[in-house]
């Protein structure tokens, strides 16, 4: 692509909670992997991801529970194989054993 941009804003709150918003922009470009490819060119896209996480201690270990939403507003073309993921939502859990 001629232009690409990534921005990440992170906010730490008083109660061990962290929120973040990521913005990604890429202009359209052709697939250079193969001459005469039948795959469509990559489209220009904007993508927004959001994450909210809470850290806490339990059983003597630091833990984190997070909620993530990817592709908040629209689908994007992430690969040349017609991969157009829609909005994704998931929860993650982390346990530090140190």
PDB file of N, CA and C in Angstrom:
ATOM      1  N   UNK A   1       0.831  -1.203   0.000  1.00  0.00           N
ATOM      2  CA  UNK A   1       0.000   0.000   0.000  1.00  0.00           C
ATOM      3  C   UNK A   1       0.866   1.252   0.000  1.00  0.00           C
ATOM      4  N   UNK A   2       0.325   2.301  -0.544  1.00  0.00           N
ATOM      5  CA  UNK A   2       1.057   3.560  -0.542  1.00  0.00           C
ATOM      6  C   UNK A   2       1.051   4.172   0.855  1.00  0.00           C
ATOM      7  N   UNK A   3      -0.042   3.997   1.574  1.00  0.00           N
ATOM      8  CA  UNK A   3      -0.143   4.566   2.917  1.00  0.00           C
ATOM      9  C   UNK A   3      -0.660   3.523   3.902  1.00  0.00           C
ATOM     10  N   UNK A   4      -0.077   3.516   5.095  1.00  0.00           N
ATOM     11  CA  UNK A   4      -0.546   2.660   6.187  1.00  0.00           C
ATOM     12  C   UNK A   4      -0.360   3.439   7.482  1.00  0.00           C
ATOM     13  N   UNK A   5      -1.284   3.260   8.403  1.00  0.00           N
ATOM     14  CA  UNK A   5      -1.243   3.989   9.668  1.00  0.00           C
ATOM     15  C   UNK A   5      -1.789   3.110  10.768  1.00  0.00           C
ATOM     16  N   UNK A   6      -1.122   3.103  11.904  1.00  0.00           N
ATOM     17  CA  UNK A   6      -1.600   2.401  13.098  1.00  0.00           C
ATOM     18  C   UNK A   6      -1.483   3.349  14.278  1.00  0.00           C
ATOM     19  N   UNK A   7      -2.552   3.458  15.037  1.00  0.00           N
ATOM     20  CA  UNK A   7      -2.565   4.272  16.253  1.00  0.00           C
ATOM     21  C   UNK A   7      -3.116   3.433  17.389  1.00  0.00           C
ATOM     22  N   UNK A   8      -2.524   3.557  18.568  1.00  0.00           N
ATOM     23  CA  UNK A   8      -3.002   2.836  19.735  1.00  0.00           C
ATOM     24  C   UNK A   8      -3.079   3.800  20.905  1.00  0.00           C
ATOM     25  N   UNK A   9      -4.248   3.894  21.510  1.00  0.00           N
ATOM     26  CA  UNK A   9      -4.440   4.722  22.701  1.00  0.00           C
ATOM     27  C   UNK A   9      -4.732   3.794  23.874  1.00  0.00           C
ATOM     28  N   UNK A  10      -3.981   3.957  24.953  1.00  0.00           N
ATOM     29  CA  UNK A  10      -4.143   3.123  26.135  1.00  0.00           C
ATOM     30  C   UNK A  10      -4.426   4.023  27.332  1.00  0.00           C
ATOM     31  N   UNK A  11      -5.391   3.630  28.134  1.00  0.00           N
ATOM     32  CA  UNK A  11      -5.741   4.406  29.329  1.00  0.00           C
ATOM     33  C   UNK A  11      -5.710   3.473  30.536  1.00  0.00           C
ATOM     34  N   UNK A  12      -4.929   3.863  31.568  1.00  0.00           N
ATOM     35  CA  UNK A  12      -4.875   3.118  32.824  1.00  0.00           C
ATOM     36  C   UNK A  12      -5.768   3.828  33.829  1.00  0.00           C
ATOM     37  N   UNK A  13      -6.735   3.097  34.372  1.00  0.00           N
ATOM     38  CA  UNK A  13      -7.651   3.651  35.364  1.00  0.00           C
ATOM     39  C   UNK A  13      -7.177   3.305  36.766  1.00  0.00           C
ATOM     40  N   UNK A  14      -7.748   3.957  37.772  1.00  0.00           N
ATOM     41  CA  UNK A  14      -7.303   3.815  39.165  1.00  0.00           C
ATOM     42  C   UNK A  14      -7.497   2.412  39.740  1.00  0.00           C
ATOM     43  N   UNK A  15      -8.441   1.659  39.273  1.00  0.00           N
ATOM     44  CA  UNK A  15      -8.777   0.379  39.892  1.00  0.00           C
ATOM     45  C   UNK A  15      -8.179  -0.828  39.156  1.00  0.00           C
ATOM     46  N   UNK A  16      -6.958  -0.697  38.668  1.00  0.00           N
ATOM     47  CA  UNK A  16      -6.261  -1.755  37.933  1.00  0.00           C
ATOM     48  C   UNK A  16      -7.005  -2.192  36.670  1.00  0.00           C
ATOM     49  N   UNK A  17      -7.720  -1.271  36.082  1.00  0.00           N
ATOM     50  CA  UNK A  17      -8.418  -1.518  34.827  1.00  0.00           C
ATOM     51  C   UNK A  17      -7.702  -0.744  33.722  1.00  0.00           C
ATOM     52  N   UNK A  18      -7.565  -1.382  32.577  1.00  0.00           N
ATOM     53  CA  UNK A  18      -6.916  -0.761  31.426  1.00  0.00           C
ATOM     54  C   UNK A  18      -7.839  -0.867  30.216  1.00  0.00           C
ATOM     55  N   UNK A  19      -7.956   0.221  29.478  1.00  0.00           N
ATOM     56  CA  UNK A  19      -8.729   0.217  28.251  1.00  0.00           C
ATOM     57  C   UNK A  19      -7.847   0.667  27.101  1.00  0.00           C
ATOM     58  N   UNK A  20      -8.101   0.132  25.916  1.00  0.00           N
ATOM     59  CA  UNK A  20      -7.331   0.560  24.752  1.00  0.00           C
ATOM     60  C   UNK A  20      -8.205   0.538  23.505  1.00  0.00           C
ATOM     61  N   UNK A  21      -7.821   1.403  22.570  1.00  0.00           N
ATOM     62  CA  UNK A  21      -8.473   1.471  21.265  1.00  0.00           C
ATOM     63  C   UNK A  21      -7.366   1.533  20.224  1.00  0.00           C
ATOM     64  N   UNK A  22      -7.431   0.639  19.255  1.00  0.00           N
ATOM     65  CA  UNK A  22      -6.463   0.633  18.167  1.00  0.00           C
ATOM     66  C   UNK A  22      -7.153   0.991  16.862  1.00  0.00           C
ATOM     67  N   UNK A  23      -6.514   1.860  16.077  1.00  0.00           N
ATOM     68  CA  UNK A  23      -7.041   2.263  14.770  1.00  0.00           C
ATOM     69  C   UNK A  23      -5.998   1.890  13.724  1.00  0.00           C
ATOM     70  N   UNK A  24      -6.440   1.237  12.650  1.00  0.00           N
ATOM     71  CA  UNK A  24      -5.541   0.778  11.591  1.00  0.00           C
ATOM     72  C   UNK A  24      -6.103   1.215  10.241  1.00  0.00           C
ATOM     73  N   UNK A  25      -5.252   1.793   9.400  1.00  0.00           N
ATOM     74  CA  UNK A  25      -5.661   2.262   8.080  1.00  0.00           C
ATOM     75  C   UNK A  25      -4.643   1.773   7.056  1.00  0.00           C
ATOM     76  N   UNK A  26      -5.154   1.336   5.913  1.00  0.00           N
ATOM     77  CA  UNK A  26      -4.280   0.899   4.820  1.00  0.00           C
ATOM     78  C   UNK A  26      -4.970   1.237   3.508  1.00  0.00           C
ATOM     79  N   UNK A  27      -4.217   1.795   2.565  1.00  0.00           N
ATOM     80  CA  UNK A  27      -4.795   2.107   1.262  1.00  0.00           C
ATOM     81  C   UNK A  27      -4.775   0.869   0.370  1.00  0.00           C
ATOM     82  N   UNK A  28      -5.567   0.920  -0.681  1.00  0.00           N
ATOM     83  CA  UNK A  28      -5.672  -0.206  -1.613  1.00  0.00           C
ATOM     84  C   UNK A  28      -4.334  -0.478  -2.293  1.00  0.00           C
ATOM     85  N   UNK A  29      -4.121  -1.723  -2.653  1.00  0.00           N
ATOM     86  CA  UNK A  29      -2.933  -2.086  -3.413  1.00  0.00           C
ATOM     87  C   UNK A  29      -3.168  -3.408  -4.126  1.00  0.00           C
ATOM     88  N   UNK A  30      -2.333  -3.684  -5.114  1.00  0.00           N
ATOM     89  CA  UNK A  30      -2.457  -4.915  -5.884  1.00  0.00           C
ATOM     90  C   UNK A  30      -1.695  -6.034  -5.188  1.00  0.00           C
ATOM     91  N   UNK A  31      -2.098  -7.247  -5.478  1.00  0.00           N
ATOM     92  CA  UNK A  31      -1.413  -8.426  -4.975  1.00  0.00           C
ATOM     93  C   UNK A  31      -0.168  -8.648  -5.823  1.00  0.00           C
ATOM     94  N   UNK A  32       0.992  -8.601  -5.197  1.00  0.00           N
ATOM     95  CA  UNK A  32       2.248  -8.768  -5.932  1.00  0.00           C
ATOM     96  C   UNK A  32       2.783 -10.198  -5.849  1.00  0.00           C
ATOM     97  N   UNK A  33       2.014 -11.102  -5.226  1.00  0.00           N
ATOM     98  CA  UNK A  33       2.492 -12.472  -5.034  1.00  0.00           C
ATOM     99  C   UNK A  33       2.538 -13.267  -6.325  1.00  0.00           C
ATOM    100  N   UNK A  34       1.713 -12.906  -7.280  1.00  0.00           N
ATOM    101  CA  UNK A  34       1.732 -13.681  -8.517  1.00  0.00           C
ATOM    102  C   UNK A  34       1.212 -12.865  -9.685  1.00  0.00           C
ATOM    103  N   UNK A  35       1.914 -12.927 -10.781  1.00  0.00           N
ATOM    104  CA  UNK A  35       1.485 -12.219 -11.985  1.00  0.00           C
ATOM    105  C   UNK A  35       0.278 -12.958 -12.550  1.00  0.00           C
ATOM    106  N   UNK A  36      -0.736 -12.216 -12.942  1.00  0.00           N
ATOM    107  CA  UNK A  36      -1.931 -12.831 -13.494  1.00  0.00           C
ATOM    108  C   UNK A  36      -2.815 -13.473 -12.447  1.00  0.00           C
ATOM    109  N   UNK A  37      -2.646 -13.087 -11.219  1.00  0.00           N
ATOM    110  CA  UNK A  37      -3.441 -13.643 -10.126  1.00  0.00           C
ATOM    111  C   UNK A  37      -4.920 -13.347 -10.327  1.00  0.00           C
ATOM    112  N   UNK A  38      -5.763 -14.283  -9.949  1.00  0.00           N
ATOM    113  CA  UNK A  38      -7.210 -14.083 -10.045  1.00  0.00           C
ATOM    114  C   UNK A  38      -7.777 -13.475  -8.770  1.00  0.00           C
ATOM    115  N   UNK A  39      -6.935 -13.266  -7.771  1.00  0.00           N
ATOM    116  CA  UNK A  39      -7.402 -12.673  -6.533  1.00  0.00           C
ATOM    117  C   UNK A  39      -7.683 -11.189  -6.730  1.00  0.00           C
ATOM    118  N   UNK A  40      -8.690 -10.651  -6.045  1.00  0.00           N
ATOM    119  CA  UNK A  40      -8.993  -9.219  -6.178  1.00  0.00           C
ATOM    120  C   UNK A  40      -7.921  -8.384  -5.493  1.00  0.00           C
ATOM    121  N   UNK A  41      -7.767  -7.121  -5.893  1.00  0.00           N
ATOM    122  CA  UNK A  41      -6.812  -6.259  -5.190  1.00  0.00           C
ATOM    123  C   UNK A  41      -7.298  -5.993  -3.766  1.00  0.00           C
ATOM    124  N   UNK A  42      -6.361  -5.694  -2.911  1.00  0.00           N
ATOM    125  CA  UNK A  42      -6.719  -5.321  -1.546  1.00  0.00           C
ATOM    126  C   UNK A  42      -7.454  -3.991  -1.577  1.00  0.00           C
ATOM    127  N   UNK A  43      -8.517  -3.868  -0.818  1.00  0.00           N
ATOM    128  CA  UNK A  43      -9.256  -2.614  -0.729  1.00  0.00           C
ATOM    129  C   UNK A  43      -8.626  -1.706   0.329  1.00  0.00           C
ATOM    130  N   UNK A  44      -8.914  -0.417   0.226  1.00  0.00           N
ATOM    131  CA  UNK A  44      -8.587   0.497   1.315  1.00  0.00           C
ATOM    132  C   UNK A  44      -9.483   0.140   2.486  1.00  0.00           C
ATOM    133  N   UNK A  45      -8.900   0.112   3.688  1.00  0.00           N
ATOM    134  CA  UNK A  45      -9.751  -0.157   4.840  1.00  0.00           C
ATOM    135  C   UNK A  45      -9.298   0.593   6.070  1.00  0.00           C
ATOM    136  N   UNK A  46     -10.241   0.757   6.972  1.00  0.00           N
ATOM    137  CA  UNK A  46     -10.009   1.254   8.321  1.00  0.00           C
ATOM    138  C   UNK A  46     -10.534   0.197   9.269  1.00  0.00           C
ATOM    139  N   UNK A  47      -9.800  -0.046  10.329  1.00  0.00           N
ATOM    140  CA  UNK A  47     -10.210  -1.057  11.305  1.00  0.00           C
ATOM    141  C   UNK A  47     -10.033  -0.472  12.692  1.00  0.00           C
ATOM    142  N   UNK A  48     -10.964  -0.785  13.581  1.00  0.00           N
ATOM    143  CA  UNK A  48     -10.894  -0.334  14.969  1.00  0.00           C
ATOM    144  C   UNK A  48     -11.052  -1.553  15.876  1.00  0.00           C
ATOM    145  N   UNK A  49     -10.131  -1.719  16.823  1.00  0.00           N
ATOM    146  CA  UNK A  49     -10.199  -2.772  17.835  1.00  0.00           C
ATOM    147  C   UNK A  49     -10.256  -2.115  19.211  1.00  0.00           C
ATOM    148  N   UNK A  50     -10.974  -2.752  20.148  1.00  0.00           N
ATOM    149  CA  UNK A  50     -11.076  -2.219  21.510  1.00  0.00           C
ATOM    150  C   UNK A  50     -10.819  -3.342  22.513  1.00  0.00           C
ATOM    151  N   UNK A  51     -10.233  -2.960  23.665  1.00  0.00           N
ATOM    152  CA  UNK A  51      -9.931  -3.937  24.719  1.00  0.00           C
ATOM    153  C   UNK A  51     -10.149  -3.283  26.078  1.00  0.00           C
ATOM    154  N   UNK A  52     -10.753  -4.027  26.985  1.00  0.00           N
ATOM    155  CA  UNK A  52     -10.935  -3.584  28.368  1.00  0.00           C
ATOM    156  C   UNK A  52     -10.477  -4.718  29.264  1.00  0.00           C
ATOM    157  N   UNK A  53      -9.534  -4.442  30.177  1.00  0.00           N
ATOM    158  CA  UNK A  53      -8.949  -5.496  31.016  1.00  0.00           C
ATOM    159  C   UNK A  53      -8.924  -5.064  32.476  1.00  0.00           C
ATOM    160  N   UNK A  54      -9.094  -6.044  33.359  1.00  0.00           N
ATOM    161  CA  UNK A  54      -9.063  -5.805  34.804  1.00  0.00           C
ATOM    162  C   UNK A  54      -8.055  -6.757  35.425  1.00  0.00           C
ATOM    163  N   UNK A  55      -7.076  -6.196  36.158  1.00  0.00           N
ATOM    164  CA  UNK A  55      -6.091  -7.005  36.871  1.00  0.00           C
ATOM    165  C   UNK A  55      -6.540  -7.145  38.323  1.00  0.00           C
ATOM    166  N   UNK A  56      -6.249  -8.311  38.895  1.00  0.00           N
ATOM    167  CA  UNK A  56      -6.546  -8.521  40.311  1.00  0.00           C
ATOM    168  C   UNK A  56      -5.661  -9.635  40.839  1.00  0.00           C
ATOM    169  N   UNK A  57      -5.546  -9.688  42.169  1.00  0.00           N
ATOM    170  CA  UNK A  57      -4.757 -10.746  42.814  1.00  0.00           C
ATOM    171  C   UNK A  57      -5.718 -11.740  43.435  1.00  0.00           C
ATOM    172  N   UNK A  58      -5.387 -13.005  43.241  1.00  0.00           N
ATOM    173  CA  UNK A  58      -6.185 -14.073  43.814  1.00  0.00           C
ATOM    174  C   UNK A  58      -5.301 -15.277  44.026  1.00  0.00           C
ATOM    175  N   UNK A  59      -5.420 -15.914  45.178  1.00  0.00           N
ATOM    176  CA  UNK A  59      -4.607 -17.094  45.500  1.00  0.00           C
ATOM    177  C   UNK A  59      -3.117 -16.790  45.381  1.00  0.00           C
ATOM    178  N   UNK A  60      -2.738 -15.547  45.666  1.00  0.00           N
ATOM    179  CA  UNK A  60      -1.337 -15.160  45.646  1.00  0.00           C
ATOM    180  C   UNK A  60      -0.749 -14.921  44.262  1.00  0.00           C
ATOM    181  N   UNK A  61      -1.565 -14.903  43.241  1.00  0.00           N
ATOM    182  CA  UNK A  61      -1.086 -14.706  41.880  1.00  0.00           C
ATOM    183  C   UNK A  61      -1.828 -13.556  41.216  1.00  0.00           C
ATOM    184  N   UNK A  62      -1.096 -12.823  40.377  1.00  0.00           N
ATOM    185  CA  UNK A  62      -1.749 -11.769  39.601  1.00  0.00           C
ATOM    186  C   UNK A  62      -2.518 -12.398  38.450  1.00  0.00           C
ATOM    187  N   UNK A  63      -3.725 -11.887  38.242  1.00  0.00           N
ATOM    188  CA  UNK A  63      -4.595 -12.409  37.200  1.00  0.00           C
ATOM    189  C   UNK A  63      -5.168 -11.247  36.403  1.00  0.00           C
ATOM    190  N   UNK A  64      -5.598 -11.535  35.187  1.00  0.00           N
ATOM    191  CA  UNK A  64      -6.209 -10.505  34.352  1.00  0.00           C
ATOM    192  C   UNK A  64      -7.337 -11.126  33.544  1.00  0.00           C
ATOM    193  N   UNK A  65      -8.448 -10.422  33.510  1.00  0.00           N
ATOM    194  CA  UNK A  65      -9.587 -10.797  32.690  1.00  0.00           C
ATOM    195  C   UNK A  65      -9.813  -9.668  31.695  1.00  0.00           C
ATOM    196  N   UNK A  66      -9.909  -9.998  30.414  1.00  0.00           N
ATOM    197  CA  UNK A  66     -10.032  -8.970  29.383  1.00  0.00           C
ATOM    198  C   UNK A  66     -11.154  -9.309  28.405  1.00  0.00           C
ATOM    199  N   UNK A  67     -11.776  -8.266  27.907  1.00  0.00           N
ATOM    200  CA  UNK A  67     -12.791  -8.374  26.861  1.00  0.00           C
ATOM    201  C   UNK A  67     -12.248  -7.625  25.644  1.00  0.00           C
ATOM    202  N   UNK A  68     -12.284  -8.263  24.488  1.00  0.00           N
ATOM    203  CA  UNK A  68     -11.744  -7.683  23.267  1.00  0.00           C
ATOM    204  C   UNK A  68     -12.813  -7.702  22.175  1.00  0.00           C
ATOM    205  N   UNK A  69     -12.931  -6.592  21.472  1.00  0.00           N
ATOM    206  CA  UNK A  69     -13.795  -6.526  20.290  1.00  0.00           C
ATOM    207  C   UNK A  69     -12.905  -6.085  19.133  1.00  0.00           C
ATOM    208  N   UNK A  70     -12.835  -6.901  18.096  1.00  0.00           N
ATOM    209  CA  UNK A  70     -12.055  -6.582  16.907  1.00  0.00           C
ATOM    210  C   UNK A  70     -13.003  -6.229  15.768  1.00  0.00           C
ATOM    211  N   UNK A  71     -12.554  -5.347  14.887  1.00  0.00           N
ATOM    212  CA  UNK A  71     -13.368  -4.944  13.744  1.00  0.00           C
ATOM    213  C   UNK A  71     -14.674  -4.321  14.216  1.00  0.00           C
ATOM    214  N   UNK A  72     -14.592  -3.352  15.085  1.00  0.00           N
ATOM    215  CA  UNK A  72     -15.766  -2.789  15.742  1.00  0.00           C
ATOM    216  C   UNK A  72     -16.802  -2.267  14.753  1.00  0.00           C
ATOM    217  N   UNK A  73     -16.379  -1.598  13.684  1.00  0.00           N
ATOM    218  CA  UNK A  73     -17.330  -0.920  12.811  1.00  0.00           C
ATOM    219  C   UNK A  73     -17.599  -1.579  11.470  1.00  0.00           C
ATOM    220  N   UNK A  74     -16.652  -2.347  10.929  1.00  0.00           N
ATOM    221  CA  UNK A  74     -16.831  -2.841   9.568  1.00  0.00           C
ATOM    222  C   UNK A  74     -15.931  -4.038   9.337  1.00  0.00           C
ATOM    223  N   UNK A  75     -16.182  -4.777   8.267  1.00  0.00           N
ATOM    224  CA  UNK A  75     -15.298  -5.874   7.900  1.00  0.00           C
ATOM    225  C   UNK A  75     -14.083  -5.327   7.157  1.00  0.00           C
ATOM    226  N   UNK A  76     -12.989  -6.063   7.188  1.00  0.00           N
ATOM    227  CA  UNK A  76     -11.772  -5.659   6.484  1.00  0.00           C
ATOM    228  C   UNK A  76     -11.242  -6.832   5.673  1.00  0.00           C
ATOM    229  N   UNK A  77     -10.461  -6.528   4.670  1.00  0.00           N
ATOM    230  CA  UNK A  77      -9.824  -7.576   3.868  1.00  0.00           C
ATOM    231  C   UNK A  77      -8.417  -7.757   4.402  1.00  0.00           C
ATOM    232  N   UNK A  78      -8.195  -8.840   5.135  1.00  0.00           N
ATOM    233  CA  UNK A  78      -6.902  -9.046   5.773  1.00  0.00           C
ATOM    234  C   UNK A  78      -5.942  -9.891   4.950  1.00  0.00           C
ATOM    235  N   UNK A  79      -6.437 -10.597   3.979  1.00  0.00           N
ATOM    236  CA  UNK A  79      -5.545 -11.398   3.141  1.00  0.00           C
ATOM    237  C   UNK A  79      -6.109 -11.485   1.735  1.00  0.00           C
ATOM    238  N   UNK A  80      -5.320 -11.997   0.817  1.00  0.00           N
ATOM    239  CA  UNK A  80      -5.745 -12.071  -0.575  1.00  0.00           C
ATOM    240  C   UNK A  80      -6.681 -13.246  -0.832  1.00  0.00           C
ATOM    241  N   UNK A  81      -6.935 -14.062   0.176  1.00  0.00           N
ATOM    242  CA  UNK A  81      -7.751 -15.256  -0.008  1.00  0.00           C
ATOM    243  C   UNK A  81      -9.217 -15.007   0.355  1.00  0.00           C
ATOM    244  N   UNK A  82      -9.723 -13.853  -0.027  1.00  0.00           N
ATOM    245  CA  UNK A  82     -11.121 -13.498   0.232  1.00  0.00           C
ATOM    246  C   UNK A  82     -11.463 -13.574   1.720  1.00  0.00           C
ATOM    247  N   UNK A  83     -10.521 -13.228   2.559  1.00  0.00           N
ATOM    248  CA  UNK A  83     -10.720 -13.264   3.999  1.00  0.00           C
ATOM    249  C   UNK A  83     -11.271 -11.916   4.454  1.00  0.00           C
ATOM    250  N   UNK A  84     -12.559 -11.832   4.715  1.00  0.00           N
ATOM    251  CA  UNK A  84     -13.211 -10.606   5.156  1.00  0.00           C
ATOM    252  C   UNK A  84     -13.849 -10.853   6.513  1.00  0.00           C
ATOM    253  N   UNK A  85     -13.068 -10.846   7.578  1.00  0.00           N
ATOM    254  CA  UNK A  85     -13.646 -11.142   8.892  1.00  0.00           C
ATOM    255  C   UNK A  85     -14.619 -10.057   9.347  1.00  0.00           C
ATOM    256  N   UNK A  86     -15.669 -10.504  10.000  1.00  0.00           N
ATOM    257  CA  UNK A  86     -16.634  -9.580  10.572  1.00  0.00           C
ATOM    258  C   UNK A  86     -16.197  -9.235  11.997  1.00  0.00           C
ATOM    259  N   UNK A  87     -17.048  -8.559  12.716  1.00  0.00           N
ATOM    260  CA  UNK A  87     -16.746  -8.196  14.105  1.00  0.00           C
ATOM    261  C   UNK A  87     -16.509  -9.470  14.917  1.00  0.00           C
ATOM    262  N   UNK A  88     -15.461  -9.435  15.739  1.00  0.00           N
ATOM    263  CA  UNK A  88     -15.127 -10.565  16.607  1.00  0.00           C
ATOM    264  C   UNK A  88     -15.152 -10.094  18.052  1.00  0.00           C
ATOM    265  N   UNK A  89     -15.609 -10.962  18.912  1.00  0.00           N
ATOM    266  CA  UNK A  89     -15.685 -10.660  20.334  1.00  0.00           C
ATOM    267  C   UNK A  89     -15.132 -11.858  21.088  1.00  0.00           C
ATOM    268  N   UNK A  90     -14.232 -11.605  22.035  1.00  0.00           N
ATOM    269  CA  UNK A  90     -13.771 -12.710  22.864  1.00  0.00           C
ATOM    270  C   UNK A  90     -13.321 -12.217  24.233  1.00  0.00           C
ATOM    271  N   UNK A  91     -13.201 -13.172  25.144  1.00  0.00           N
ATOM    272  CA  UNK A  91     -12.762 -12.912  26.508  1.00  0.00           C
ATOM    273  C   UNK A  91     -11.483 -13.704  26.712  1.00  0.00           C
ATOM    274  N   UNK A  92     -10.495 -13.075  27.364  1.00  0.00           N
ATOM    275  CA  UNK A  92      -9.247 -13.774  27.662  1.00  0.00           C
ATOM    276  C   UNK A  92      -8.975 -13.719  29.166  1.00  0.00           C
ATOM    277  N   UNK A  93      -8.245 -14.710  29.623  1.00  0.00           N
ATOM    278  CA  UNK A  93      -7.875 -14.800  31.034  1.00  0.00           C
ATOM    279  C   UNK A  93      -6.385 -15.085  31.111  1.00  0.00           C
ATOM    280  N   UNK A  94      -5.680 -14.367  32.012  1.00  0.00           N
ATOM    281  CA  UNK A  94      -4.248 -14.594  32.198  1.00  0.00           C
ATOM    282  C   UNK A  94      -3.965 -14.824  33.670  1.00  0.00           C
ATOM    283  N   UNK A  95      -3.149 -15.816  33.958  1.00  0.00           N
ATOM    284  CA  UNK A  95      -2.735 -16.133  35.314  1.00  0.00           C
ATOM    285  C   UNK A  95      -1.219 -16.154  35.359  1.00  0.00           C
ATOM    286  N   UNK A  96      -0.613 -15.259  36.165  1.00  0.00           N
ATOM    287  CA  UNK A  96       0.844 -15.234  36.322  1.00  0.00           C
ATOM    288  C   UNK A  96       1.225 -16.186  37.446  1.00  0.00           C
ATOM    289  N   UNK A  97       2.094 -17.145  37.149  1.00  0.00           N
ATOM    290  CA  UNK A  97       2.492 -18.133  38.139  1.00  0.00           C
ATOM    291  C   UNK A  97       3.795 -17.796  38.840  1.00  0.00           C
ATOM    292  N   UNK A  98       4.324 -16.621  38.622  1.00  0.00           N
ATOM    293  CA  UNK A  98       5.589 -16.215  39.269  1.00  0.00           C
ATOM    294  C   UNK A  98       5.394 -16.045  40.766  1.00  0.00           C
TER     295      UNK A  98
END
